[in-house]
Amino acid sequence: MKITRQKHAKKHLGFFRNNFGVREPYQILLDGTFCQAALRGRVQLREQLPRYLMGETQLCTTRCVLKELETLGKDLYGAKLIAQKCQVRNCPHFKNAVSGSECLLSMVEEGNPHHYFVATQDQNLSVKVKKKPGIPLMFIIQNTIVLDKPSPKTIAFVKEVESGQLVSVHEKESIKQLKQEQGLVKNPEQRRRKKRKKISGPNPLSCLKKKKKTEDTKSPASKKKRKRIRIRNRSTSKVLSEKQNAEG
């Protein structure tokens, strides 16, 4: 029976590996219900999961799952201890925690780019996970770990990709990587490393003293001189007019 289960697991893993890029170490997101089932069935997750999946595994959870287990009290104290030994992945609910099922569902949005497995006993969460393509689902039945077969939604998605109607997330990542290797797309790290403008000193032209207006630069002597010339001109014209009147 054990060999049959491993054959099915190997087949399902090959499907997710070839079509969605799932690879080792397999990252398995646990919720409180899965931890509780493992505790009741005395399932040693750290020992049995790598043997069942025939590869390296990482047990993960989120802050929301831990918070939920804390609020549920003593009945789930053992499940909380199991979850606390898992790696805590960052979720988008840092300030306002949500339910464990809602949090795990948000971790596999947008095509499940981190290739998470979802391990849960919650039937509602399992139904929602199956509606999203490319997410391996795990649960415990009769004290044994089971990797669920690909959902109909996942199989339909793969067929659409094969027919050319869609592009899988795995293919998008491969195309993006090829473009970066060929230099067609700038690496995001290079964009961040933009040269900062050096802090320059003040403009030397702004430090120069402002020139006085041309009227201010002219000396008062020149003003007086101009005034004298005007007076002289007036007196001469007056003398000439008197002379002409006398002669007439």
PDB file of C-alpha atoms in Angstrom, residues 6-107:
ATOM      1  CA  GLN A   6       4.531   6.745  -3.346  1.00  0.00           C
ATOM      2  CA  LYS A   7       3.921   5.888  -7.012  1.00  0.00           C
ATOM      3  CA  HIS A   8       0.905   8.174  -7.084  1.00  0.00           C
ATOM      4  CA  ALA A   9       2.866  10.919  -5.330  1.00  0.00           C
ATOM      5  CA  LYS A  10       5.720  10.559  -7.831  1.00  0.00           C
ATOM      6  CA  LYS A  11       3.290  10.768 -10.747  1.00  0.00           C
ATOM      7  CA  HIS A  12       1.550  13.861  -9.368  1.00  0.00           C
ATOM      8  CA  LEU A  13       4.878  15.544  -8.552  1.00  0.00           C
ATOM      9  CA  GLY A  14       6.105  14.919 -12.097  1.00  0.00           C
ATOM     10  CA  PHE A  15       2.964  16.590 -13.434  1.00  0.00           C
ATOM     11  CA  PHE A  16       3.445  19.709 -11.293  1.00  0.00           C
ATOM     12  CA  ARG A  17       7.185  19.783 -11.981  1.00  0.00           C
ATOM     13  CA  ASN A  18       6.830  19.621 -15.766  1.00  0.00           C
ATOM     14  CA  ASN A  19       3.905  22.027 -16.079  1.00  0.00           C
ATOM     15  CA  PHE A  20       4.354  24.482 -13.211  1.00  0.00           C
ATOM     16  CA  GLY A  21       8.038  24.372 -12.321  1.00  0.00           C
ATOM     17  CA  VAL A  22       7.588  22.859  -8.852  1.00  0.00           C
ATOM     18  CA  ARG A  23      11.007  21.842  -7.546  1.00  0.00           C
ATOM     19  CA  GLU A  24      12.954  20.913  -4.417  1.00  0.00           C
ATOM     20  CA  PRO A  25      12.965  21.903  -1.669  1.00  0.00           C
ATOM     21  CA  TYR A  26       9.190  21.511  -1.680  1.00  0.00           C
ATOM     22  CA  GLN A  27       7.667  24.353   0.350  1.00  0.00           C
ATOM     23  CA  ILE A  28       4.625  23.086   2.231  1.00  0.00           C
ATOM     24  CA  LEU A  29       2.302  25.629   3.838  1.00  0.00           C
ATOM     25  CA  LEU A  30       0.607  24.169   6.908  1.00  0.00           C
ATOM     26  CA  ASP A  31      -2.522  25.457   8.598  1.00  0.00           C
ATOM     27  CA  GLY A  32      -3.790  24.684  12.097  1.00  0.00           C
ATOM     28  CA  THR A  33      -6.116  21.869  10.994  1.00  0.00           C
ATOM     29  CA  PHE A  34      -3.267  19.962   9.322  1.00  0.00           C
ATOM     30  CA  CYS A  35      -1.034  20.365  12.383  1.00  0.00           C
ATOM     31  CA  GLN A  36      -3.859  19.110  14.611  1.00  0.00           C
ATOM     32  CA  ALA A  37      -4.441  16.066  12.380  1.00  0.00           C
ATOM     33  CA  ALA A  38      -0.727  15.263  12.412  1.00  0.00           C
ATOM     34  CA  LEU A  39      -0.716  15.495  16.206  1.00  0.00           C
ATOM     35  CA  ARG A  40      -3.711  13.182  16.606  1.00  0.00           C
ATOM     36  CA  GLY A  41      -2.392  10.646  14.096  1.00  0.00           C
ATOM     37  CA  ARG A  42       1.145  10.840  15.524  1.00  0.00           C
ATOM     38  CA  VAL A  43       2.489  11.718  12.111  1.00  0.00           C
ATOM     39  CA  GLN A  44       6.133  12.833  12.218  1.00  0.00           C
ATOM     40  CA  LEU A  45       6.001  15.462   9.506  1.00  0.00           C
ATOM     41  CA  ARG A  46       9.726  16.205   9.337  1.00  0.00           C
ATOM     42  CA  GLU A  47      10.546  12.534   8.827  1.00  0.00           C
ATOM     43  CA  GLN A  48       7.607  11.257   6.799  1.00  0.00           C
ATOM     44  CA  LEU A  49       7.113  14.123   4.315  1.00  0.00           C
ATOM     45  CA  PRO A  50      10.603  13.895   2.693  1.00  0.00           C
ATOM     46  CA  ARG A  51      10.223  10.102   2.385  1.00  0.00           C
ATOM     47  CA  TYR A  52       6.750  10.360   0.916  1.00  0.00           C
ATOM     48  CA  LEU A  53       7.674  13.076  -1.598  1.00  0.00           C
ATOM     49  CA  MET A  54      11.127  11.559  -2.192  1.00  0.00           C
ATOM     50  CA  GLY A  55      12.813  14.914  -1.880  1.00  0.00           C
ATOM     51  CA  GLU A  56      13.811  17.734   0.426  1.00  0.00           C
ATOM     52  CA  THR A  57      10.940  19.594   2.056  1.00  0.00           C
ATOM     53  CA  GLN A  58      10.468  22.831   3.997  1.00  0.00           C
ATOM     54  CA  LEU A  59       7.596  23.118   6.477  1.00  0.00           C
ATOM     55  CA  CYS A  60       6.179  26.649   6.366  1.00  0.00           C
ATOM     56  CA  THR A  61       3.359  28.620   7.909  1.00  0.00           C
ATOM     57  CA  THR A  62       2.313  32.254   8.348  1.00  0.00           C
ATOM     58  CA  ARG A  63       1.838  34.700  11.201  1.00  0.00           C
ATOM     59  CA  CYS A  64      -1.916  34.591  10.706  1.00  0.00           C
ATOM     60  CA  VAL A  65      -1.990  30.817  11.259  1.00  0.00           C
ATOM     61  CA  LEU A  66       0.043  31.186  14.452  1.00  0.00           C
ATOM     62  CA  LYS A  67      -2.192  34.010  15.636  1.00  0.00           C
ATOM     63  CA  GLU A  68      -5.296  31.937  14.967  1.00  0.00           C
ATOM     64  CA  LEU A  69      -3.916  28.981  16.949  1.00  0.00           C
ATOM     65  CA  GLU A  70      -3.120  31.268  19.872  1.00  0.00           C
ATOM     66  CA  THR A  71      -6.663  32.630  19.998  1.00  0.00           C
ATOM     67  CA  LEU A  72      -8.233  29.154  19.877  1.00  0.00           C
ATOM     68  CA  GLY A  73      -6.791  28.294  23.292  1.00  0.00           C
ATOM     69  CA  LYS A  74      -5.570  25.143  25.027  1.00  0.00           C
ATOM     70  CA  ASP A  75      -7.364  22.655  22.787  1.00  0.00           C
ATOM     71  CA  LEU A  76      -4.943  23.434  19.946  1.00  0.00           C
ATOM     72  CA  TYR A  77      -1.840  23.992  22.063  1.00  0.00           C
ATOM     73  CA  GLY A  78      -0.090  20.947  20.565  1.00  0.00           C
ATOM     74  CA  ALA A  79      -0.892  22.078  17.026  1.00  0.00           C
ATOM     75  CA  LYS A  80       0.504  25.505  17.877  1.00  0.00           C
ATOM     76  CA  LEU A  81       3.789  23.934  19.016  1.00  0.00           C
ATOM     77  CA  ILE A  82       4.078  22.094  15.686  1.00  0.00           C
ATOM     78  CA  ALA A  83       3.351  25.283  13.715  1.00  0.00           C
ATOM     79  CA  GLN A  84       5.864  27.273  15.744  1.00  0.00           C
ATOM     80  CA  LYS A  85       8.651  24.926  14.591  1.00  0.00           C
ATOM     81  CA  CYS A  86       7.897  25.741  10.944  1.00  0.00           C
ATOM     82  CA  GLN A  87       9.482  28.516   8.927  1.00  0.00           C
ATOM     83  CA  VAL A  88       7.314  31.632   9.027  1.00  0.00           C
ATOM     84  CA  ARG A  89       6.658  33.113   5.599  1.00  0.00           C
ATOM     85  CA  ASN A  90       5.779  36.784   5.219  1.00  0.00           C
ATOM     86  CA  CYS A  91       2.134  37.359   4.408  1.00  0.00           C
ATOM     87  CA  PRO A  92       0.407  40.629   3.370  1.00  0.00           C
ATOM     88  CA  HIS A  93      -1.476  40.825   6.701  1.00  0.00           C
ATOM     89  CA  PHE A  94       1.287  42.195   8.894  1.00  0.00           C
ATOM     90  CA  LYS A  95      -0.885  44.803  10.644  1.00  0.00           C
ATOM     91  CA  ASN A  96      -4.322  43.162  10.575  1.00  0.00           C
ATOM     92  CA  ALA A  97      -4.306  39.384  10.902  1.00  0.00           C
ATOM     93  CA  VAL A  98      -6.902  37.308   9.038  1.00  0.00           C
ATOM     94  CA  SER A  99      -8.040  33.705   9.362  1.00  0.00           C
ATOM     95  CA  GLY A 100      -5.554  30.963   8.555  1.00  0.00           C
ATOM     96  CA  SER A 101      -7.497  29.747   5.522  1.00  0.00           C
ATOM     97  CA  GLU A 102      -7.778  33.245   4.052  1.00  0.00           C
ATOM     98  CA  CYS A 103      -4.089  33.878   4.636  1.00  0.00           C
ATOM     99  CA  LEU A 104      -2.956  30.631   2.986  1.00  0.00           C
ATOM    100  CA  LEU A 105      -5.210  31.355   0.030  1.00  0.00           C
ATOM    101  CA  SER A 106      -3.582  34.768  -0.417  1.00  0.00           C
ATOM    102  CA  MET A 107      -0.117  33.150  -0.407  1.00  0.00           C
TER     103      MET A 107
END
